[in-house]
Coordinates of N, CA, C and O in Angstrom, one line a residue:
E74 N 50.8 27.0 31.7 CA 52.0 27.3 30.9 C 52.3 26.1 30.0 O 52.3 25.0 30.5
P75 N 52.5 26.3 28.7 CA 52.8 25.1 27.8 C 54.1 24.5 28.1 O 55.0 25.2 28.6
P76 N 54.2 23.2 27.9 CA 55.4 22.5 28.2 C 56.5 22.9 27.2 O 56.2 23.3 26.1
A77 N 57.7 22.7 27.6 CA 58.8 23.0 26.7 C 58.8 22.0 25.5 O 58.4 20.8 25.7
P78 N 59.2 22.4 24.3 CA 59.3 21.5 23.2 C 60.1 20.3 23.5 O 61.2 20.4 24.1
G79 N 59.6 19.1 23.1 CA 60.4 17.9 23.3 C 60.2 17.2 24.7 O 60.6 16.1 24.9
R80 N 59.4 17.9 25.6 CA 59.2 17.3 26.9 C 57.8 16.7 26.9 O 56.9 17.3 26.4
P81 N 57.6 15.5 27.5 CA 56.3 14.9 27.6 C 55.4 15.7 28.4 O 55.7 16.4 29.4
V82 N 54.1 15.6 28.1 CA 53.0 16.2 28.8 C 52.6 15.3 29.9 O 52.3 14.1 29.7
V83 N 52.6 15.8 31.2 CA 52.3 14.9 32.3 C 50.8 15.3 32.7 O 50.5 16.4 32.8
S84 N 50.0 14.2 32.9 CA 48.6 14.5 33.3 C 48.3 13.4 34.4 O 49.1 12.6 34.7
G85 N 47.1 13.5 34.9 CA 46.7 12.6 36.0 C 46.2 11.3 35.5 O 45.5 10.5 36.2
V86 N 46.4 10.9 34.2 CA 45.9 9.7 33.6 C 47.0 8.6 33.7 O 48.1 8.8 33.4
D87 N 46.5 7.4 34.2 CA 47.4 6.3 34.4 C 47.3 5.4 33.1 O 46.3 4.7 33.0
I88 N 48.2 5.5 32.2 CA 48.1 4.8 30.9 C 48.1 3.3 31.2 O 47.4 2.6 30.5
D89 N 48.9 2.8 32.1 CA 49.0 1.3 32.3 C 47.6 0.8 32.8 O 47.2 -0.2 32.4
E90 N 46.9 1.6 33.6 CA 45.6 1.2 34.1 C 44.6 1.2 32.9 O 43.8 0.3 32.8
L91 N 44.7 2.2 32.1 CA 43.8 2.2 30.9 C 44.0 1.0 30.0 O 43.1 0.4 29.5
I92 N 45.3 0.6 29.8 CA 45.6 -0.5 28.9 C 45.1 -1.8 29.5 O 44.5 -2.6 28.8
E93 N 45.1 -1.9 30.9 CA 44.6 -3.1 31.5 C 43.1 -3.2 31.4 O 42.5 -4.3 31.4
E94 N 42.4 -2.1 31.2 CA 40.9 -2.1 31.1 C 40.4 -2.4 29.7 O 39.2 -2.6 29.5
I95 N 41.3 -2.4 28.7 CA 40.9 -2.7 27.4 C 40.3 -4.1 27.3 O 41.0 -5.1 27.8
Q96 N 39.2 -4.3 26.7 CA 38.6 -5.6 26.5 C 38.4 -5.9 25.1 O 38.0 -5.1 24.3
E97 N 38.7 -7.2 24.7 CA 38.5 -7.6 23.3 C 37.0 -8.0 23.2 O 36.5 -8.7 24.1
V98 N 36.4 -7.7 22.1 CA 35.0 -8.1 21.9 C 35.0 -8.9 20.6 O 35.6 -8.5 19.6
D99 N 34.3 -10.0 20.7 CA 34.1 -10.8 19.4 C 33.2 -10.1 18.5 O 32.1 -9.6 18.9
F100 N 33.5 -10.0 17.3 CA 32.7 -9.2 16.3 C 32.8 -10.0 15.0 O 33.9 -10.2 14.4
D101 N 31.6 -10.4 14.5 CA 31.5 -11.0 13.2 C 31.1 -10.0 12.1 O 29.9 -9.7 12.0
Y102 N 32.0 -9.5 11.4 CA 31.7 -8.5 10.4 C 30.6 -9.0 9.4 O 29.7 -8.2 9.1
D103 N 30.8 -10.2 8.9 CA 29.8 -10.7 7.9 C 28.4 -10.7 8.4 O 27.4 -10.5 7.7
A104 N 28.2 -11.0 9.7 CA 26.9 -11.1 10.3 C 26.3 -9.7 10.6 O 25.1 -9.5 10.6
E105 N 27.2 -8.7 10.7 CA 26.7 -7.4 11.1 C 26.6 -6.4 9.9 O 25.9 -5.4 10.0
R106 N 27.3 -6.7 8.8 CA 27.3 -5.7 7.7 C 25.9 -5.6 7.0 O 25.1 -6.6 7.1
I107 N 25.7 -4.6 6.4 CA 24.5 -4.3 5.7 C 24.5 -5.1 4.4 O 25.5 -5.1 3.6
A108 N 23.4 -5.8 4.0 CA 23.4 -6.6 2.8 C 23.4 -5.8 1.6 O 23.9 -6.3 0.5
R109 N 22.9 -4.6 1.6 CA 22.9 -3.7 0.4 C 24.2 -3.2 0.1 O 25.0 -2.7 0.9
N110 N 24.6 -3.2 -1.2 CA 25.8 -2.6 -1.7 C 25.6 -1.1 -1.6 O 24.8 -0.5 -2.2
P111 N 26.5 -0.4 -0.8 CA 26.3 1.1 -0.6 C 26.5 1.8 -1.9 O 26.1 3.0 -2.0
M112 N 27.1 1.2 -2.9 CA 27.3 1.9 -4.2 C 26.1 1.8 -5.1 O 26.0 2.4 -6.2
T113 N 25.1 1.0 -4.8 CA 23.9 0.8 -5.6 C 22.9 1.9 -5.2 O 22.6 2.0 -4.0
P114 N 22.5 2.6 -6.2 CA 21.5 3.7 -5.8 C 20.2 3.1 -5.3 O 19.8 2.0 -5.7
R115 N 19.6 3.8 -4.4 CA 18.3 3.4 -3.9 C 17.1 3.8 -4.8 O 16.0 3.4 -4.6
V116 N 17.4 4.5 -5.8 CA 16.4 4.9 -6.8 C 16.7 4.2 -8.1 O 17.8 4.2 -8.6
G117 N 15.7 3.6 -8.7 CA 15.9 3.0 -10.0 C 15.9 1.5 -9.9 O 14.8 0.8 -9.8
P118 N 17.1 0.8 -10.0 CA 17.1 -0.6 -10.0 C 16.4 -1.3 -8.9 O 15.8 -2.4 -9.1
R119 N 16.4 -0.7 -7.7 CA 15.8 -1.4 -6.6 C 14.3 -1.5 -6.8 O 13.6 -2.5 -6.4
I120 N 13.7 -0.5 -7.4 CA 12.2 -0.5 -7.7 C 12.0 -1.8 -8.6 O 11.1 -2.5 -8.3
L121 N 12.8 -1.9 -9.6 CA 12.5 -2.9 -10.6 C 12.7 -4.3 -10.1 O 11.9 -5.2 -10.3
A122 N 13.7 -4.5 -9.2 CA 13.9 -5.8 -8.6 C 12.7 -6.2 -7.7 O 12.3 -7.3 -7.8
E123 N 12.2 -5.2 -7.0 CA 11.1 -5.6 -6.1 C 9.8 -5.8 -6.9 O 9.0 -6.7 -6.6
G124 N 9.6 -5.1 -8.0 CA 8.5 -5.3 -8.8 C 8.6 -6.6 -9.6 O 7.6 -7.3 -9.8
A125 N 9.8 -6.9 -10.0 CA 10.0 -8.1 -10.8 C 9.8 -9.4 -10.0 O 9.5 -10.5 -10.5
E126 N 10.0 -9.3 -8.7 CA 9.8 -10.5 -7.8 C 8.5 -11.2 -8.0 O 8.3 -12.4 -7.9
D127 N 7.4 -10.3 -8.1 CA 6.1 -10.9 -8.2 C 5.7 -11.2 -9.7 O 4.5 -11.4 -9.9
G128 N 6.6 -11.1 -10.6 CA 6.3 -11.3 -12.0 C 5.7 -10.2 -12.7 O 5.2 -10.4 -13.8
S129 N 5.6 -9.0 -12.1 CA 4.8 -7.9 -12.7 C 5.6 -7.2 -13.8 O 5.0 -6.6 -14.6
L130 N 6.9 -7.4 -13.8 CA 7.7 -6.8 -14.9 C 8.5 -7.9 -15.7 O 9.2 -8.7 -15.1
D131 N 8.3 -7.9 -17.0 CA 9.0 -8.8 -17.9 C 9.8 -8.0 -18.9 O 9.2 -7.3 -19.7
S132 N 11.1 -8.0 -18.8 CA 11.9 -7.2 -19.6 C 11.7 -7.4 -21.1 O 12.1 -6.6 -21.9
R133 N 11.1 -8.5 -21.5 CA 10.9 -8.8 -22.9 C 9.6 -8.1 -23.4 O 9.4 -8.0 -24.6
D134 N 8.7 -7.7 -22.5 CA 7.5 -7.1 -22.9 C 7.7 -5.6 -23.1 O 8.2 -4.9 -22.3
P135 N 7.3 -5.1 -24.3 CA 7.5 -3.6 -24.6 C 6.8 -2.7 -23.6 O 7.3 -1.7 -23.3
D136 N 5.6 -3.1 -23.2 CA 4.9 -2.3 -22.2 C 5.7 -2.3 -20.9 O 5.7 -1.2 -20.2
A137 N 6.2 -3.4 -20.5 CA 7.0 -3.5 -19.3 C 8.3 -2.6 -19.4 O 8.7 -1.9 -18.4
R138 N 8.9 -2.6 -20.6 CA 10.1 -1.7 -20.8 C 9.7 -0.3 -20.7 O 10.4 0.6 -20.1
A139 N 8.5 0.1 -21.2 CA 8.0 1.5 -21.1 C 7.8 1.8 -19.6 O 8.1 2.9 -19.1
L140 N 7.2 0.9 -18.9 CA 6.9 1.1 -17.5 C 8.2 1.3 -16.7 O 8.4 2.2 -15.9
E141 N 9.2 0.4 -17.0 CA 10.5 0.5 -16.4 C 11.1 1.8 -16.6 O 11.7 2.5 -15.7
S142 N 11.1 2.3 -17.8 CA 11.6 3.6 -18.2 C 10.9 4.7 -17.4 O 11.6 5.6 -16.9
A143 N 9.6 4.6 -17.3 CA 8.8 5.7 -16.6 C 9.2 5.6 -15.1 O 9.4 6.7 -14.4
L144 N 9.3 4.4 -14.5 CA 9.7 4.3 -13.1 C 11.1 4.8 -12.8 O 11.4 5.5 -11.8
R145 N 12.0 4.6 -13.8 CA 13.4 5.1 -13.6 C 13.4 6.6 -13.6 O 14.4 7.2 -13.1
S146 N 12.5 7.2 -14.3 CA 12.5 8.7 -14.4 C 11.9 9.4 -13.2 O 12.1 10.6 -13.0
V147 N 11.3 8.6 -12.3 CA 10.7 9.2 -11.1 C 11.7 9.3 -10.0 O 12.5 8.4 -9.7
Q148 N 11.8 10.6 -9.5 CA 12.8 10.8 -8.4 C 12.1 11.4 -7.2 O 11.3 12.3 -7.3
V149 N 12.4 10.8 -6.1 CA 11.9 11.3 -4.8 C 13.0 12.0 -4.1 O 14.0 11.3 -3.7
S150 N 13.0 13.3 -4.0 CA 14.1 14.1 -3.5 C 13.8 14.7 -2.1 O 14.7 15.3 -1.5
G151 N 12.6 14.5 -1.6 CA 12.3 14.9 -0.3 C 11.0 14.4 0.3 O 10.1 14.1 -0.5
I152 N 11.0 14.2 1.6 CA 9.8 13.7 2.2 C 9.6 14.5 3.5 O 10.5 14.7 4.3
M153 N 8.4 15.1 3.7 CA 8.0 15.8 4.9 C 7.0 14.9 5.5 O 5.8 14.9 5.2
Y154 N 7.5 14.0 6.4 CA 6.7 12.9 7.0 C 5.9 13.4 8.2 O 6.4 14.0 9.1
D155 N 4.6 13.2 8.1 CA 3.7 13.4 9.2 C 2.6 12.3 9.1 O 2.1 12.1 8.0
E156 N 2.3 11.6 10.2 CA 1.4 10.5 10.1 C 0.0 10.9 9.5 O -0.5 10.1 8.7
A157 N -0.4 12.1 9.8 CA -1.8 12.5 9.3 C -1.7 13.0 7.8 O -2.6 12.7 7.0
H158 N -0.7 13.8 7.5 CA -0.6 14.4 6.2 C 0.8 14.4 5.6 O 1.4 15.5 5.5
P159 N 1.4 13.3 5.2 CA 2.7 13.2 4.7 C 2.7 13.9 3.3 O 1.8 13.7 2.5
L160 N 3.9 14.5 3.0 CA 4.1 15.1 1.7 C 5.4 14.6 1.1 O 6.3 14.3 1.9
A161 N 5.5 14.6 -0.2 CA 6.8 14.2 -0.8 C 7.1 15.1 -2.0 O 6.2 15.6 -2.6
V162 N 8.4 15.2 -2.3 CA 8.8 16.0 -3.4 C 9.2 14.9 -4.5 O 10.1 14.2 -4.3
V163 N 8.3 14.8 -5.5 CA 8.5 13.8 -6.5 C 8.6 14.5 -7.9 O 7.7 15.3 -8.2
N164 N 9.7 14.3 -8.5 CA 10.0 15.0 -9.8 C 9.9 16.5 -9.6 O 9.2 17.2 -10.4
N165 N 10.4 17.0 -8.5 CA 10.4 18.5 -8.2 C 9.0 19.1 -7.9 O 8.8 20.3 -8.0
E166 N 8.0 18.2 -7.7 CA 6.6 18.7 -7.3 C 6.3 18.1 -6.0 O 6.5 17.0 -5.7
V167 N 5.6 19.0 -5.1 CA 5.2 18.5 -3.8 C 3.8 17.8 -4.0 O 2.9 18.3 -4.7
V168 N 3.8 16.5 -3.6 CA 2.6 15.7 -3.8 C 2.2 15.0 -2.5 O 2.9 14.9 -1.5
S169 N 0.9 14.6 -2.5 CA 0.4 13.8 -1.3 C -0.2 12.5 -1.9 O -0.3 12.3 -3.1
A170 N -0.6 11.7 -1.0 CA -1.2 10.4 -1.4 C -2.4 10.7 -2.3 O -3.2 11.6 -2.0
G171 N -2.6 9.9 -3.3 CA -3.7 10.0 -4.2 C -3.4 10.8 -5.5 O -4.2 10.8 -6.4
V172 N -2.3 11.6 -5.5 CA -2.0 12.4 -6.6 C -1.5 11.6 -7.8 O -0.6 10.7 -7.6
E173 N -1.9 11.9 -9.0 CA -1.4 11.2 -10.2 C -0.2 12.0 -10.7 O -0.4 13.2 -11.0
I174 N 1.0 11.4 -10.7 CA 2.2 12.1 -11.1 C 2.4 12.1 -12.6 O 2.9 13.1 -13.1
V175 N 2.1 11.0 -13.2 CA 2.0 10.9 -14.7 C 0.8 10.1 -15.0 O 0.3 9.3 -14.1
Q176 N 0.4 10.1 -16.2 CA -0.8 9.3 -16.6 C -0.7 7.9 -16.2 O 0.3 7.2 -16.6
G177 N -1.6 7.4 -15.4 CA -1.6 6.0 -15.0 C -0.7 5.6 -13.8 O -0.6 4.5 -13.4
M178 N 0.0 6.6 -13.3 CA 1.0 6.4 -12.1 C 0.5 7.3 -11.0 O 0.6 8.5 -11.1
R179 N 0.1 6.7 -9.9 CA -0.5 7.5 -8.8 C 0.3 7.2 -7.5 O 0.8 6.1 -7.3
V180 N 0.4 8.2 -6.7 CA 1.0 8.1 -5.4 C 0.1 7.3 -4.5 O -1.0 7.9 -4.2
E181 N 0.4 6.1 -4.0 CA -0.5 5.4 -3.1 C -0.3 5.8 -1.7 O -1.2 6.1 -1.0
T182 N 1.0 5.7 -1.2 CA 1.3 6.1 0.2 C 2.7 6.8 0.2 O 3.5 6.6 -0.7
I183 N 2.9 7.5 1.3 CA 4.2 8.1 1.6 C 4.6 7.7 2.9 O 3.9 7.8 3.9
A184 N 5.8 7.1 3.0 CA 6.4 6.6 4.2 C 7.6 7.5 4.6 O 7.9 8.5 3.8
E185 N 8.3 7.2 5.7 CA 9.4 8.1 6.1 C 10.5 8.1 5.1 O 11.2 9.1 5.0
D186 N 10.8 7.0 4.4 CA 11.9 7.0 3.5 C 11.6 6.6 2.1 O 12.5 6.4 1.2
H187 N 10.3 6.4 1.7 CA 10.0 6.1 0.4 C 8.5 6.5 0.0 O 7.7 6.7 0.9
V188 N 8.2 6.5 -1.3 CA 6.9 6.7 -1.8 C 6.5 5.5 -2.5 O 7.3 4.9 -3.3
V189 N 5.2 5.0 -2.3 CA 4.8 3.9 -3.0 C 3.9 4.4 -4.2 O 2.9 5.1 -4.0
L190 N 4.3 4.0 -5.4 CA 3.5 4.3 -6.6 C 2.6 3.2 -7.0 O 3.1 2.0 -6.9
Q191 N 1.5 3.5 -7.5 CA 0.6 2.4 -8.0 C 0.4 2.6 -9.5 O 0.1 3.7 -10.0
V192 N 0.6 1.5 -10.2 CA 0.4 1.5 -11.7 C -0.5 0.3 -11.9 O -0.1 -0.9 -11.7
E193 N -1.7 0.5 -12.3 CA -2.8 -0.5 -12.4 C -2.9 -1.2 -11.1 O -3.2 -0.6 -10.1
D194 N -2.6 -2.5 -11.1 CA -2.8 -3.3 -9.8 C -1.5 -3.6 -9.1 O -1.4 -4.3 -8.2
T195 N -0.4 -2.9 -9.6 CA 0.9 -3.2 -9.0 C 1.5 -2.0 -8.3 O 1.3 -0.9 -8.8
T196 N 2.1 -2.2 -7.2 CA 2.8 -1.1 -6.5 C 4.3 -1.2 -6.6 O 4.8 -2.3 -6.6
F197 N 4.9 0.0 -6.6 CA 6.4 0.1 -6.7 C 6.9 1.1 -5.7 O 6.5 2.3 -5.7
P198 N 7.8 0.7 -4.8 CA 8.4 1.7 -3.8 C 9.5 2.4 -4.5 O 10.3 1.8 -5.2
I199 N 9.5 3.7 -4.3 CA 10.6 4.6 -4.9 C 11.2 5.2 -3.6 O 10.5 5.9 -2.9
Y200 N 12.5 4.9 -3.4 CA 13.1 5.4 -2.2 C 13.7 6.8 -2.3 O 14.1 7.2 -3.4
L201 N 13.7 7.5 -1.2 CA 14.3 8.8 -1.1 C 15.7 8.7 -1.6 O 16.5 7.8 -1.2
E202 N 16.1 9.7 -2.4 CA 17.5 9.7 -2.9 C 18.5 10.0 -1.8 O 18.2 10.8 -0.9
E203 N 19.6 9.3 -1.8 CA 20.6 9.5 -0.8 C 21.6 10.5 -1.4 O 22.0 10.4 -2.5
L204 N 22.1 11.4 -0.6 CA 23.1 12.3 -1.1 C 24.5 11.8 -0.7 O 24.7 11.1 0.2

């Protein structure tokens, strides 16, 4: 039977005992937080930053700008990961390792959360889009 309006609900829980059991825990937010800005997309700029670290992309080089544009247009929207035969949805096409998605750009490997593209002697990870 529901209690009358305005009357407290009585249960077998001892609130004072629960309060005594509360423990404070030291927590360093800065040490635990994720270094990545959650507002930064995982597709696009991250590719270029990783490629640029080894000097493979120079924003002043017209060829590098064309490559940057081509990499930015690649979208990984799905991965069906299986160790033996992983597949990925790249630019709305189902692909496997070894497939050339555009001239000179080949799928090198497929991991659980990204696809590695090879352009000449340089590889670029393209991460699965987050929704």
